[in-house]
Amino acid sequence: MPRIHDGRAPLISIGVPAYNAETFIVAALESLLAQEVTDLEVVVSDNGSTDGTERLCREIAARDPRVRYVRQPVNRGGAANFNAVFALRHPGARYFKWAAADDVHDPRYLTAVLALLEDPTVAVAHTATDDIDEDGNRIKLWGDQGIRADHPDVAVRFADLSRRNHECFSIFGLMRTELLASTHGLGMYPESDRVLLAELSLQGRLADDPRVLFHRRQHSGRSVHAYPTARSRVAWFNPGLVGRPVFPEWRLGRGYLEAALRAPLRTEDRARVLATMGGWTVSHGPKLARNLARTAVELARGEVSVRRSPARASAPAPAPGPEPARRASTV
């Protein structure tokens, strides 16, 4: 039987940021509530949905006391909602994970990742992943991406996660709550999920169970389809930046640098990690240059302004997807 907490801290808090997610959120939540590990809570932060998301979530919460539904007054953008649902967790939960409102977890998922976190050198635990279609049929099996995120050398982990294109599956992995709380969370800029994973790698390995226990849903409403480039994904991550000059690659580099500077590293390890940023600058040089050229053109055409419009800054985000961008950034 599911464990009912009556105010006691659950072992695991699962945060589900949602926006207009009525099509798949029931299947997503039911897969979390069906986990072998029952000592959990599921907190849904609804980013001002205009569809049936609220009704469906309240119905599930009425049936299972482990579900808590919170409705945000306006859509503040995807990054803010991810951070909000972490802040809404039970403060005593030992572990935390984000779960998208359209993905599906095998009932054995939490059992598998908890076993990985018994190793104190592991910072984030996840499993192998496949893509499923709207009907739940497998359309792609993801293999090894060649990212050495589980390498024992912190500089190797950071270099691979910051310099190489990869799918950010592990952003939905299980983490120790105190470790995630020590970071700056998801940044209010495009591709900040990459920066957060790199920052987490500075404190431990990103390990995966080889079994396919995480099913990523592919559908037309995903944010990566609506916003195919890092520049356009500003509207999803932070609608307050829409209409302002955006330097996505420069902001990404700054995020990596800030993460390396604030992480609790030994002096020699910090120096080696910072040295990898030189390689990052060289490999990303063309994109950095294109960012500058593109913004200069936009400013000349009046397409963006250095002044922030109060109306635009407070407007709800138009983003349809409930999940952060999980594909390689393009300029």
JSON list of C-alpha atoms in Angstrom, two decimals, residues 97-196:
[
{"chain": "A", "resi": 97, "resn": "LYS", "atom": "CA", "xyz": [13.96, 14.37, -8.90]},
{"chain": "A", "resi": 98, "resn": "TRP", "atom": "CA", "xyz": [12.21, 16.32, -11.61]},
{"chain": "A", "resi": 99, "resn": "ALA", "atom": "CA", "xyz": [9.74, 14.49, -13.81]},
{"chain": "A", "resi": 100, "resn": "ALA", "atom": "CA", "xyz": [8.28, 15.91, -17.01]},
{"chain": "A", "resi": 101, "resn": "ALA", "atom": "CA", "xyz": [4.51, 15.90, -17.35]},
{"chain": "A", "resi": 102, "resn": "ASP", "atom": "CA", "xyz": [4.68, 13.72, -20.45]},
{"chain": "A", "resi": 103, "resn": "ASP", "atom": "CA", "xyz": [7.39, 11.12, -19.74]},
{"chain": "A", "resi": 104, "resn": "VAL", "atom": "CA", "xyz": [6.80, 7.65, -18.32]},
{"chain": "A", "resi": 105, "resn": "HIS", "atom": "CA", "xyz": [8.79, 5.77, -15.66]},
{"chain": "A", "resi": 106, "resn": "ASP", "atom": "CA", "xyz": [9.03, 2.01, -15.32]},
{"chain": "A", "resi": 107, "resn": "PRO", "atom": "CA", "xyz": [7.84, 0.84, -11.85]},
{"chain": "A", "resi": 108, "resn": "ARG", "atom": "CA", "xyz": [11.41, -0.25, -11.10]},
{"chain": "A", "resi": 109, "resn": "TYR", "atom": "CA", "xyz": [12.94, 3.15, -11.84]},
{"chain": "A", "resi": 110, "resn": "LEU", "atom": "CA", "xyz": [13.28, 4.50, -8.29]},
{"chain": "A", "resi": 111, "resn": "THR", "atom": "CA", "xyz": [14.53, 1.16, -6.98]},
{"chain": "A", "resi": 112, "resn": "ALA", "atom": "CA", "xyz": [17.30, 1.21, -9.57]},
{"chain": "A", "resi": 113, "resn": "VAL", "atom": "CA", "xyz": [18.46, 4.78, -9.03]},
{"chain": "A", "resi": 114, "resn": "LEU", "atom": "CA", "xyz": [18.35, 4.52, -5.24]},
{"chain": "A", "resi": 115, "resn": "ALA", "atom": "CA", "xyz": [20.74, 1.58, -5.50]},
{"chain": "A", "resi": 116, "resn": "LEU", "atom": "CA", "xyz": [23.16, 3.70, -7.53]},
{"chain": "A", "resi": 117, "resn": "LEU", "atom": "CA", "xyz": [23.08, 6.49, -4.96]},
{"chain": "A", "resi": 118, "resn": "GLU", "atom": "CA", "xyz": [24.33, 4.10, -2.28]},
{"chain": "A", "resi": 119, "resn": "ASP", "atom": "CA", "xyz": [27.72, 4.96, -3.78]},
{"chain": "A", "resi": 120, "resn": "PRO", "atom": "CA", "xyz": [28.69, 8.33, -2.24]},
{"chain": "A", "resi": 121, "resn": "THR", "atom": "CA", "xyz": [30.68, 9.26, -5.36]},
{"chain": "A", "resi": 122, "resn": "VAL", "atom": "CA", "xyz": [27.46, 9.36, -7.43]},
{"chain": "A", "resi": 123, "resn": "ALA", "atom": "CA", "xyz": [25.75, 12.75, -7.61]},
{"chain": "A", "resi": 124, "resn": "VAL", "atom": "CA", "xyz": [22.95, 11.96, -10.07]},
{"chain": "A", "resi": 125, "resn": "ALA", "atom": "CA", "xyz": [21.44, 8.55, -10.80]},
{"chain": "A", "resi": 126, "resn": "HIS", "atom": "CA", "xyz": [19.38, 7.77, -13.88]},
{"chain": "A", "resi": 127, "resn": "THR", "atom": "CA", "xyz": [18.75, 4.82, -16.22]},
{"chain": "A", "resi": 128, "resn": "ALA", "atom": "CA", "xyz": [18.97, 4.06, -19.90]},
{"chain": "A", "resi": 129, "resn": "THR", "atom": "CA", "xyz": [16.37, 5.85, -22.01]},
{"chain": "A", "resi": 130, "resn": "ASP", "atom": "CA", "xyz": [14.19, 5.30, -25.02]},
{"chain": "A", "resi": 131, "resn": "ASP", "atom": "CA", "xyz": [11.81, 7.56, -26.92]},
{"chain": "A", "resi": 132, "resn": "ILE", "atom": "CA", "xyz": [8.14, 6.66, -27.18]},
{"chain": "A", "resi": 133, "resn": "ASP", "atom": "CA", "xyz": [5.43, 8.10, -29.37]},
{"chain": "A", "resi": 134, "resn": "GLU", "atom": "CA", "xyz": [2.08, 9.50, -28.33]},
{"chain": "A", "resi": 135, "resn": "ASP", "atom": "CA", "xyz": [0.66, 5.98, -28.00]},
{"chain": "A", "resi": 136, "resn": "GLY", "atom": "CA", "xyz": [3.56, 4.70, -25.92]},
{"chain": "A", "resi": 137, "resn": "ASN", "atom": "CA", "xyz": [5.29, 2.75, -28.69]},
{"chain": "A", "resi": 138, "resn": "ARG", "atom": "CA", "xyz": [9.08, 2.77, -28.78]},
{"chain": "A", "resi": 139, "resn": "ILE", "atom": "CA", "xyz": [10.48, 4.81, -31.65]},
{"chain": "A", "resi": 140, "resn": "LYS", "atom": "CA", "xyz": [14.12, 5.04, -30.61]},
{"chain": "A", "resi": 141, "resn": "LEU", "atom": "CA", "xyz": [16.47, 3.34, -28.17]},
{"chain": "A", "resi": 142, "resn": "TRP", "atom": "CA", "xyz": [19.24, 5.60, -26.90]},
{"chain": "A", "resi": 143, "resn": "GLY", "atom": "CA", "xyz": [22.66, 4.06, -26.49]},
{"chain": "A", "resi": 144, "resn": "ASP", "atom": "CA", "xyz": [25.90, 5.44, -25.11]},
{"chain": "A", "resi": 145, "resn": "GLN", "atom": "CA", "xyz": [26.33, 9.08, -26.14]},
{"chain": "A", "resi": 146, "resn": "GLY", "atom": "CA", "xyz": [30.06, 8.97, -25.49]},
{"chain": "A", "resi": 147, "resn": "ILE", "atom": "CA", "xyz": [29.84, 11.48, -22.65]},
{"chain": "A", "resi": 148, "resn": "ARG", "atom": "CA", "xyz": [32.12, 10.46, -19.77]},
{"chain": "A", "resi": 149, "resn": "ALA", "atom": "CA", "xyz": [29.79, 11.82, -17.10]},
{"chain": "A", "resi": 150, "resn": "ASP", "atom": "CA", "xyz": [30.56, 8.90, -14.80]},
{"chain": "A", "resi": 151, "resn": "HIS", "atom": "CA", "xyz": [34.36, 9.28, -15.05]},
{"chain": "A", "resi": 152, "resn": "PRO", "atom": "CA", "xyz": [36.20, 9.41, -11.70]},
{"chain": "A", "resi": 153, "resn": "ASP", "atom": "CA", "xyz": [38.14, 12.54, -12.80]},
{"chain": "A", "resi": 154, "resn": "VAL", "atom": "CA", "xyz": [36.10, 15.68, -12.17]},
{"chain": "A", "resi": 155, "resn": "ALA", "atom": "CA", "xyz": [37.83, 17.61, -14.95]},
{"chain": "A", "resi": 156, "resn": "VAL", "atom": "CA", "xyz": [36.98, 14.91, -17.50]},
{"chain": "A", "resi": 157, "resn": "ARG", "atom": "CA", "xyz": [33.33, 14.91, -16.46]},
{"chain": "A", "resi": 158, "resn": "PHE", "atom": "CA", "xyz": [33.06, 18.68, -16.63]},
{"chain": "A", "resi": 159, "resn": "ALA", "atom": "CA", "xyz": [34.85, 18.95, -19.97]},
{"chain": "A", "resi": 160, "resn": "ASP", "atom": "CA", "xyz": [32.63, 16.36, -21.66]},
{"chain": "A", "resi": 161, "resn": "LEU", "atom": "CA", "xyz": [29.38, 17.75, -20.26]},
{"chain": "A", "resi": 162, "resn": "SER", "atom": "CA", "xyz": [30.25, 21.33, -21.17]},
{"chain": "A", "resi": 163, "resn": "ARG", "atom": "CA", "xyz": [31.96, 20.89, -24.54]},
{"chain": "A", "resi": 164, "resn": "ARG", "atom": "CA", "xyz": [30.11, 18.05, -26.25]},
{"chain": "A", "resi": 165, "resn": "ASN", "atom": "CA", "xyz": [26.57, 17.92, -27.59]},
{"chain": "A", "resi": 166, "resn": "HIS", "atom": "CA", "xyz": [24.39, 15.49, -25.67]},
{"chain": "A", "resi": 167, "resn": "GLU", "atom": "CA", "xyz": [20.84, 14.79, -24.61]},
{"chain": "A", "resi": 168, "resn": "CYS", "atom": "CA", "xyz": [20.32, 16.00, -21.03]},
{"chain": "A", "resi": 169, "resn": "PHE", "atom": "CA", "xyz": [18.49, 12.91, -19.80]},
{"chain": "A", "resi": 170, "resn": "SER", "atom": "CA", "xyz": [20.10, 13.07, -16.36]},
{"chain": "A", "resi": 171, "resn": "ILE", "atom": "CA", "xyz": [18.33, 16.33, -15.53]},
{"chain": "A", "resi": 172, "resn": "PHE", "atom": "CA", "xyz": [15.46, 13.97, -14.70]},
{"chain": "A", "resi": 173, "resn": "GLY", "atom": "CA", "xyz": [17.63, 11.69, -12.57]},
{"chain": "A", "resi": 174, "resn": "LEU", "atom": "CA", "xyz": [17.46, 11.21, -8.81]},
{"chain": "A", "resi": 175, "resn": "MET", "atom": "CA", "xyz": [19.67, 13.52, -6.73]},
{"chain": "A", "resi": 176, "resn": "ARG", "atom": "CA", "xyz": [20.41, 14.12, -3.07]},
{"chain": "A", "resi": 177, "resn": "THR", "atom": "CA", "xyz": [18.31, 17.09, -2.09]},
{"chain": "A", "resi": 178, "resn": "GLU", "atom": "CA", "xyz": [21.11, 18.86, -0.24]},
{"chain": "A", "resi": 179, "resn": "LEU", "atom": "CA", "xyz": [23.36, 18.58, -3.28]},
{"chain": "A", "resi": 180, "resn": "LEU", "atom": "CA", "xyz": [20.83, 20.13, -5.65]},
{"chain": "A", "resi": 181, "resn": "ALA", "atom": "CA", "xyz": [20.09, 22.83, -3.07]},
{"chain": "A", "resi": 182, "resn": "SER", "atom": "CA", "xyz": [23.79, 23.79, -3.09]},
{"chain": "A", "resi": 183, "resn": "THR", "atom": "CA", "xyz": [23.58, 24.76, -6.77]},
{"chain": "A", "resi": 184, "resn": "HIS", "atom": "CA", "xyz": [21.92, 27.78, -8.36]},
{"chain": "A", "resi": 185, "resn": "GLY", "atom": "CA", "xyz": [19.23, 25.57, -9.85]},
{"chain": "A", "resi": 186, "resn": "LEU", "atom": "CA", "xyz": [18.06, 25.92, -13.42]},
{"chain": "A", "resi": 187, "resn": "GLY", "atom": "CA", "xyz": [19.28, 29.20, -14.88]},
{"chain": "A", "resi": 188, "resn": "MET", "atom": "CA", "xyz": [16.89, 31.67, -16.50]},
{"chain": "A", "resi": 189, "resn": "TYR", "atom": "CA", "xyz": [18.52, 31.30, -19.92]},
{"chain": "A", "resi": 190, "resn": "PRO", "atom": "CA", "xyz": [18.51, 28.76, -22.78]},
{"chain": "A", "resi": 191, "resn": "GLU", "atom": "CA", "xyz": [20.33, 25.44, -22.29]},
{"chain": "A", "resi": 192, "resn": "SER", "atom": "CA", "xyz": [20.84, 26.05, -18.57]},
{"chain": "A", "resi": 193, "resn": "ASP", "atom": "CA", "xyz": [19.98, 22.39, -17.97]},
{"chain": "A", "resi": 194, "resn": "ARG", "atom": "CA", "xyz": [23.40, 21.64, -19.49]},
{"chain": "A", "resi": 195, "resn": "VAL", "atom": "CA", "xyz": [25.05, 24.00, -17.03]},
{"chain": "A", "resi": 196, "resn": "LEU", "atom": "CA", "xyz": [23.25, 22.47, -14.08]}
]
